[in-house]
Amino acid sequence: MAGAVGTAGCGFRGDADASEGDGSGAGKGPSRRFRVGDDGFEVAVDGGPFGPVSVRGVNLGMAKPGRFPGEAAITRAEYDRWLEMMGELNVNVVRVYTVHPPAFYRALAAYNRSHADPVYVLHGNWIGEETLREAGDATSLSASFDRSMRQVVDAVHGATTVEPEPGYASGTYDVDVSDAVLGYVAGIEWPPAVVRETNRVNEATGYDGEFVTAPDGSPFEAWLAARLDAAVAYEDRAYGARRPAAFTNWVTTDPLEHPYEPFVNEDAVSVDPDALAATDAYDAGTFAAYHVYPYYPPLLNETPAYADYVDHRGEPNSYAGYLNDLVGATDHPLLVAEFGVPSSRGIAQRDVHGRDQGRLTESEQGEILAAMYADIREAGTAGGVVFSWHDEWFKRTWNLAPFSDPNRRPFWSNVQTPEQRFGLLAFDPADAVPLDGSLEAWADATAATPEREPVRIDDGADAARELTAVRVASDAAYLNVRLELAGLDGGPDWDATNYLIALGTTDTGARALPYGADATAPADFVVRLGGPDASRMTVYPRYDAFAYEYGAEAGLDLDRYRDPDPGDFTPLRLVINRGYTVPVTDERVPFRSVETGRLRYGNGNPESPEYDSLADVHVAPSADAIELRLPWQLLNVADPSRRRRLGDLWTDGLDAYETFESIDVAAASYVPAGADGTARPLDADTNLTHAAPGVADGTLRSVSFAPPTWDRPAYTERLKESATAVGDVFGRYARRGE
């Protein structure tokens, strides 16, 4: 049945791990039993009394840069290193969504043998959303679901060999970590359409199991009860062990009524944990597990009782308001199995109280995560699990997914995409420039120097206008440009000097430049540097992916984009809300977007005390340099690892990718006539005071930069500033014994 049979509390199988020569030594850990008490999880060690375990957790996926999660490519060394980091951050629970490679369980066993405070596991089984949607009726997947749960049970008991199968981990599972498995959280966020279809085609007969029952449950709830019952029964028969179990749930299928929710599918059906109950034979018990984020669904913003809710700090807090209702709606101890906000440059959703899905610095991410964990604990839950441990480059976000190649997403770092930046652990491109003014990182950059002398104005700002070089480099996240100047003397006087950078990827010839430059350049994009409040990147309208995909909804004049006027460039935008009507009030919330081409000034070096993870531009007066980094997606690059970009949108659509060999980069300085950045007319061929490489017959000459390509991205690991904040809040609650 399982290859090896153990008993509850049999300890770790240290002999199997020691045979690998990892230096951790053999030996068994303490015997542990787990159960759900009135307020949360409890553990009994070596036959002693049960004591509380409040969850301070992180979710751990199976992806890493250059790899999809189904490749199961995380190594033993990485698991060892990450578990050590988790322990230092006061993490006591790691949640995994599916069976990981054997290296994970070996690393966990080794860590727990060598540390007095163990890291426990909440283990899940994965069932793909598309698989569920294709099935419609979830009951047709019962056999495969049960098989996956048996595999989970066998893996944690170190008693199975899993044959290779595309998309899944495999290998010999020979290390028993069952004494660290706090419980099981089965399944995924259930699509409402699947829940409805399962309820429609099956009779509501309930379920009466040996360990889990759902006497009055809906067909879908009865199906879940049967799946948990089968898993508990299997572990009981095969290993003489029982531990707490739950199914994954989320706001969309909670048991509450949400009259202010504008999208029908987000409150169309419920999956109630209280429909399930543990029998007297199942002393470990069941619990409720919810994914709860602050910015979606819209009901979290639009429900007055949530938006106006006053939290334990005396502040308005919609997240705390919802948690208060959710905890009150279940008799089960409630675990917030996912919560988080991303430190991405791009944004996908707004929260009424600023806990947005993106456009947050790593420091802001940490502040919000710490506050959310406090909300979770003060609501009387069993604890919370941060999403996620590490950034995941393979992820997509709804508003940006059409603009990148789905088959190549893991191979580059899309800092625009919020779903890729939830982690506490960052993966930085190994050859990234620090964006702090230091010249060393630009040693191998493509460089050009000016061919002519600058126009002199004799107003005291000529040194800042005189370009001595332009350098261009790139990495797996950014195109980087450095302007070197004759002298900045404490920083540019932005009223006297602005800069333009023209960027061309489509090789369609010279275009008239904006801002009254009275010049042309091979430009698909133009950057204006006019100071911290007046810098932006703009795009030639016909190449504006936002206008092509969302322009009709945004109310844009699409003729302007199909056939632009000379010199017309438009802001780069990012949709964050496609519009909806709030029930009850009939208030119309319009289509909304943000100008994602706005550029932020700061220091981009993580080792600097002035570090700003969202910095786009750094001015270094001591180095007489201005540095700029631009996310690849702002340049319509769908896959930088292969130098592929979006094509002619209005002719070929979004998925007709084209290969580019190089990027044309030209830089110039000018005197602004006003706050809008318009150039002051000069008695010269153009209104530009200097250019690199130069100007010929009114056209900026460009330096041709050929970005390197790669098969596997080179990267380094780094704990974000947010990790410190999470470790601190976890530590505070741990010291309080909560």
XYZ file of C-alpha atoms in Angstrom, residues 254-717:
464
model
C -16.780 32.270 1.151
C -20.133 31.674 2.930
C -20.833 35.399 3.453
C -23.298 37.514 1.484
C -21.702 40.457 -0.325
C -24.382 42.744 -1.750
C -21.839 45.384 -2.838
C -19.839 43.000 -5.042
C -20.146 44.238 -8.652
C -19.025 41.037 -10.403
C -21.588 38.251 -10.229
C -19.030 35.444 -10.348
C -17.221 36.782 -7.294
C -20.234 36.128 -5.046
C -22.233 33.581 -6.983
C -21.676 30.447 -4.918
C -20.364 29.412 -1.515
C -18.138 26.609 -0.306
C -18.599 26.556 3.460
C -15.989 24.915 5.720
C -18.709 24.489 8.340
C -20.542 22.119 6.002
C -17.748 19.674 6.827
C -17.185 18.200 10.276
C -14.774 15.748 11.876
C -16.234 12.562 13.323
C -15.411 11.286 16.792
C -12.869 8.961 15.173
C -10.962 11.936 13.751
C -9.461 13.617 16.799
C -6.995 15.656 14.723
C -9.878 17.693 13.329
C -10.583 20.012 10.429
C -9.945 23.729 9.998
C -10.771 26.512 7.535
C -8.081 27.796 5.149
C -8.614 31.000 3.164
C -6.580 33.070 0.739
C -7.317 36.707 1.591
C -5.781 39.698 -0.177
C -6.734 43.335 0.510
C -7.403 44.612 -3.032
C -9.655 42.017 -4.700
C -12.527 41.247 -5.164
C -13.957 44.789 -5.322
C -16.331 44.011 -2.449
C -13.394 44.647 -0.104
C -13.275 48.249 -1.317
C -16.952 48.850 -1.990
C -18.608 47.428 1.132
C -19.080 50.402 3.507
C -18.870 48.209 6.600
C -15.406 47.123 5.483
C -14.103 50.438 4.160
C -15.167 52.185 7.376
C -14.166 49.411 9.769
C -11.885 50.609 12.580
C -9.122 48.152 13.444
C -7.242 47.449 16.663
C -5.027 50.472 15.958
C -8.022 52.794 15.736
C -7.569 53.180 11.957
C -9.933 52.477 9.028
C -9.052 49.066 7.621
C -11.191 47.156 5.128
C -8.962 44.083 5.381
C -9.484 43.836 9.138
C -13.209 44.415 8.629
C -13.504 41.501 6.251
C -11.423 39.222 8.509
C -13.677 40.077 11.419
C -16.719 38.936 9.431
C -15.003 35.840 8.074
C -13.823 34.621 11.475
C -17.318 35.179 12.825
C -18.851 33.165 9.990
C -17.151 29.843 10.809
C -16.983 27.562 13.796
C -13.644 26.231 12.571
C -10.307 27.748 13.538
C -9.387 29.850 10.529
C -5.982 29.977 8.864
C -5.199 32.755 6.394
C -3.277 30.447 4.089
C -2.249 33.233 1.696
C -1.868 36.965 2.190
C 0.460 39.435 0.573
C 1.222 42.454 -1.595
C 3.894 42.646 -4.330
C 6.908 44.930 -4.650
C 6.467 45.300 -8.404
C 6.934 48.427 -10.479
C 3.604 47.813 -12.197
C 0.220 47.741 -10.502
C -2.916 45.690 -11.141
C -5.444 46.638 -8.420
C -5.997 49.463 -5.949
C -6.962 49.055 -2.312
C -9.029 51.762 -0.680
C -6.457 52.008 2.106
C -3.307 51.809 -0.013
C -2.533 48.108 0.209
C -2.325 47.918 -3.560
C -1.398 45.059 -5.836
C 1.890 46.571 -6.898
C 3.724 49.865 -7.240
C 5.122 49.375 -3.736
C 8.727 49.608 -2.638
C 10.215 46.660 -0.824
C 10.071 48.725 2.346
C 6.376 49.520 1.817
C 5.714 45.870 1.046
C 7.221 44.935 4.398
C 5.231 47.534 6.321
C 1.987 46.301 4.771
C 2.797 42.610 5.306
C 3.590 43.263 8.962
C 0.360 45.203 9.408
C -1.668 42.499 7.660
C -0.181 39.777 9.847
C -1.120 41.814 12.915
C -4.651 42.181 11.501
C -4.787 38.421 10.985
C -3.698 37.657 14.522
C -5.840 40.316 16.184
C -8.882 38.883 14.375
C -8.491 35.678 16.371
C -7.260 33.394 13.617
C -4.915 30.418 13.762
C -2.237 32.490 12.021
C -1.197 33.487 8.525
C 1.025 32.363 5.675
C 2.741 35.039 3.592
C 2.570 34.721 -0.151
C 5.271 34.117 -1.031
C 8.766 33.050 -0.035
C 10.416 33.973 -3.321
C 9.676 35.909 -6.480
C 8.317 33.824 -9.345
C 9.330 34.965 -12.805
C 6.942 32.624 -14.639
C 3.805 34.363 -13.338
C 1.492 36.633 -15.336
C -0.895 39.424 -14.329
C -4.254 40.013 -16.020
C -3.516 43.512 -17.311
C -0.071 42.724 -18.739
C -0.334 39.084 -19.810
C -1.127 39.875 -23.482
C 2.182 41.694 -23.928
C 4.712 38.912 -23.236
C 5.460 35.479 -24.654
C 3.896 32.950 -22.226
C 6.423 30.281 -23.206
C 9.400 32.442 -22.203
C 8.256 34.243 -19.057
C 10.547 32.361 -16.613
C 13.610 33.433 -18.582
C 13.497 37.140 -17.731
C 12.502 39.382 -14.886
C 9.380 41.397 -15.695
C 9.413 44.011 -12.953
C 6.155 45.436 -14.314
C 4.159 42.301 -13.465
C 2.812 42.259 -9.877
C 2.333 38.483 -9.799
C 6.092 38.039 -10.176
C 7.035 40.182 -7.184
C 5.215 38.820 -4.114
C 8.344 37.231 -2.650
C 10.427 38.034 0.398
C 13.413 36.681 -1.521
C 14.399 38.548 -4.677
C 16.269 37.201 -7.666
C 18.352 40.016 -9.140
C 20.024 39.716 -12.551
C 23.663 38.836 -11.889
C 25.001 41.560 -14.179
C 22.587 44.315 -13.141
C 23.892 47.856 -12.815
C 23.318 49.133 -9.274
C 21.831 52.460 -10.432
C 23.858 54.387 -7.891
C 26.272 56.297 -10.116
C 29.197 53.901 -9.862
C 31.030 53.456 -13.138
C 32.386 49.931 -12.581
C 29.185 48.193 -13.675
C 29.323 49.980 -17.042
C 32.772 48.719 -18.008
C 31.429 46.458 -20.764
C 28.653 48.796 -21.906
C 28.284 49.958 -25.471
C 29.471 53.582 -25.505
C 29.512 56.587 -27.798
C 30.993 60.047 -27.431
C 29.741 63.271 -29.044
C 30.981 64.120 -32.496
C 30.573 67.900 -32.136
C 30.906 70.662 -29.599
C 27.756 71.740 -27.743
C 25.800 74.917 -28.255
C 26.857 77.336 -25.506
C 24.239 79.494 -23.815
C 26.572 81.089 -21.242
C 23.929 80.964 -18.514
C 25.916 78.896 -16.038
C 24.342 75.558 -17.059
C 26.441 74.711 -20.116
C 28.480 72.043 -18.304
C 25.305 70.136 -17.430
C 24.223 70.283 -21.073
C 27.532 69.028 -22.451
C 27.404 65.267 -22.940
C 30.756 63.515 -22.733
C 29.423 59.993 -23.351
C 26.310 57.825 -23.502
C 26.572 54.194 -22.364
C 24.053 51.409 -22.901
C 23.842 48.033 -21.172
C 21.144 45.497 -20.353
C 20.297 42.575 -18.109
C 17.411 40.167 -17.592
C 15.201 42.952 -16.195
C 16.176 46.279 -17.751
C 17.652 48.291 -20.560
C 20.139 50.633 -18.877
C 21.355 54.024 -20.157
C 23.974 56.284 -18.593
C 24.498 59.909 -19.587
C 27.907 61.331 -18.697
C 28.211 65.111 -18.553
C 30.914 67.738 -18.334
C 29.747 68.819 -14.892
C 26.642 68.671 -12.707
C 27.892 70.805 -9.795
C 25.511 69.463 -7.162
C 22.835 68.369 -9.610
C 21.090 69.642 -12.736
C 19.117 72.856 -12.685
C 16.018 71.327 -14.247
C 14.643 74.768 -15.139
C 17.726 75.294 -17.308
C 18.433 71.803 -18.628
C 16.400 68.780 -19.710
C 17.453 65.630 -21.547
C 15.870 63.495 -24.254
C 16.685 59.863 -24.946
C 15.314 58.386 -28.171
C 14.923 54.599 -28.327
C 14.173 52.684 -31.496
C 13.463 48.967 -31.809
C 11.352 48.641 -34.974
C 13.857 49.955 -37.552
C 11.176 52.051 -39.264
C 13.332 55.116 -39.853
C 13.537 58.575 -38.321
C 10.508 60.224 -36.749
C 9.907 63.772 -35.613
C 10.651 64.102 -31.909
C 8.268 65.644 -29.367
C 8.852 68.597 -27.018
C 9.607 70.991 -29.869
C 13.036 69.490 -30.403
C 12.877 70.365 -34.126
C 14.744 67.151 -34.888
C 14.121 63.547 -35.896
C 15.469 60.226 -34.644
C 14.777 56.494 -35.111
C 12.453 56.604 -32.113
C 9.637 54.310 -31.025
C 9.985 55.633 -27.480
C 11.211 58.943 -26.081
C 12.341 59.589 -22.523
C 12.273 63.105 -21.160
C 14.326 63.757 -18.049
C 13.078 66.959 -16.504
C 13.542 66.289 -12.793
C 11.762 64.143 -10.202
C 8.289 65.486 -10.987
C 8.669 65.926 -14.742
C 10.222 62.791 -16.200
C 8.422 60.252 -18.298
C 8.739 57.755 -21.104
C 6.366 58.110 -24.051
C 5.589 55.919 -27.044
C 4.886 56.473 -30.740
C 1.062 56.122 -30.789
C 0.884 53.349 -33.380
C 3.149 51.237 -31.160
C 1.126 51.822 -27.983
C 0.089 48.352 -26.775
C -2.243 49.833 -24.143
C -4.183 51.735 -26.817
C -4.426 48.659 -29.020
C -5.671 46.347 -26.245
C -7.660 48.708 -24.030
C -8.093 51.917 -26.044
C -11.751 51.412 -26.913
C -12.638 50.820 -23.246
C -10.524 53.804 -22.227
C -12.397 56.066 -24.666
C -9.329 56.900 -26.759
C -9.513 58.324 -30.269
C -8.137 55.237 -31.984
C -7.641 56.990 -35.317
C -4.907 59.025 -33.645
C -3.122 55.796 -32.789
C -3.536 54.094 -36.132
C -2.305 57.123 -38.080
C -0.363 59.483 -35.758
C 0.667 63.038 -36.584
C 4.394 63.803 -36.905
C 6.016 64.354 -33.521
C 3.081 62.764 -31.680
C 4.106 60.604 -28.743
C 1.701 59.433 -26.046
C 2.036 58.474 -22.345
C 2.601 54.824 -21.436
C -0.378 53.606 -19.434
C -1.392 50.554 -17.462
C -5.020 49.556 -16.847
C -5.948 48.829 -13.222
C -9.738 48.657 -13.477
C -11.974 48.017 -16.482
C -14.997 49.637 -14.831
C -18.030 48.318 -12.978
C -21.281 49.332 -11.315
C -21.648 48.842 -7.573
C -24.907 47.125 -6.637
C -27.061 48.727 -3.952
C -25.757 52.233 -4.744
C -25.683 51.950 -8.579
C -22.464 53.971 -8.470
C -20.454 53.654 -11.668
C -16.730 53.131 -11.110
C -15.132 54.082 -14.425
C -12.321 52.492 -16.384
C -9.064 53.488 -14.733
C -5.431 53.451 -15.716
C -2.169 54.819 -14.376
C 0.702 56.385 -16.271
C 3.320 53.715 -15.846
C 5.803 55.682 -17.967
C 6.323 58.211 -15.156
C 9.904 57.907 -13.939
C 10.950 57.860 -10.309
C 14.249 59.217 -9.011
C 16.245 57.386 -6.378
C 19.109 55.041 -5.576
C 18.670 51.542 -6.994
C 21.474 49.818 -5.092
C 20.064 47.375 -2.488
C 23.210 47.833 -0.405
C 22.682 51.579 -0.071
C 20.914 53.009 2.993
C 19.025 55.187 0.497
C 17.833 52.196 -1.533
C 14.581 52.658 -3.428
C 13.507 49.463 -5.185
C 11.237 51.435 -7.539
C 13.935 53.852 -8.702
C 14.099 54.402 -12.468
C 16.547 57.331 -12.564
C 19.576 58.134 -10.455
C 21.427 61.447 -10.582
C 25.046 61.196 -9.421
C 26.545 64.718 -9.254
C 29.831 63.414 -7.874
C 30.202 61.220 -10.965
C 28.728 63.813 -13.359
C 26.289 61.145 -14.510
C 22.594 60.407 -14.830
C 21.544 56.767 -15.009
C 18.282 55.293 -16.235
C 16.857 51.787 -16.165
C 13.777 50.867 -18.202
C 11.804 47.626 -17.720
C 11.749 45.536 -20.871
C 7.977 45.511 -21.029
C 7.863 49.314 -21.273
C 9.750 48.840 -24.554
C 7.197 46.304 -25.867
C 9.780 43.546 -25.568
C 7.911 40.251 -25.278
C 11.027 38.153 -24.629
C 14.408 39.840 -24.117
C 16.166 36.492 -23.783
C 15.556 35.977 -27.505
C 15.368 39.665 -28.534
C 11.715 39.464 -29.518
C 9.295 42.352 -29.427
C 5.692 43.085 -30.294
C 5.148 43.640 -34.008
C 2.885 46.020 -35.927
C -0.056 45.825 -33.546
C -2.740 47.264 -35.813
C -1.789 44.983 -38.697
C -0.702 41.728 -37.058
C -2.071 41.797 -33.490
C -0.328 41.209 -30.185
C 1.126 37.753 -30.686
C 3.002 38.354 -33.937
C 6.406 38.690 -32.286
C 9.308 40.039 -34.300
C 13.019 39.580 -33.699
C 15.168 42.687 -33.354
C 18.927 42.720 -33.695
C 19.648 45.955 -31.867
C 18.198 49.009 -30.167
C 18.961 52.504 -31.450
C 19.805 54.866 -28.588
C 20.373 58.611 -28.970
C 20.708 61.205 -26.221
C 20.470 64.983 -26.259
C 20.219 67.958 -23.929
C 18.121 71.083 -24.383
C 16.851 74.202 -22.639
C 13.198 73.854 -21.583
C 10.912 76.769 -22.319
C 8.349 75.796 -19.691
C 7.146 73.169 -17.276
C 5.714 70.999 -20.060
C 9.217 70.323 -21.325
C 8.926 72.139 -24.625
C 12.354 73.125 -25.928
C 13.367 76.767 -26.136
C 14.004 77.818 -29.739
C 17.684 78.212 -30.543
C 19.472 79.917 -33.374
C 20.755 76.559 -34.616
C 19.846 73.552 -36.780
C 17.738 72.085 -33.962
C 16.535 73.164 -30.535
C 18.964 70.707 -28.948
C 22.096 71.997 -27.228
C 24.144 68.811 -27.477
C 23.730 65.204 -28.632
C 25.487 61.881 -28.383
C 26.598 60.504 -30.705
C 25.492 63.613 -32.607
C 23.156 65.404 -35.011
C 23.402 65.426 -38.793
C 20.978 67.427 -40.953
C 18.476 67.668 -38.117
C 18.483 63.925 -37.337
C 19.920 62.472 -34.151
C 22.451 59.794 -34.803
C 22.134 56.699 -32.652
C 24.421 54.206 -31.053
C 23.366 50.687 -31.990
C 23.142 48.430 -28.951
C 22.789 44.659 -29.390
C 21.456 43.228 -26.105
C 22.922 39.845 -25.205
C 20.652 36.802 -25.362
C 20.657 33.843 -22.988
C 19.343 30.330 -22.417
C 19.390 30.401 -18.616
C 19.358 33.730 -16.772
C 22.220 34.428 -14.390
C 20.907 35.772 -11.090
C 21.705 36.333 -7.442
C 19.525 35.890 -4.356
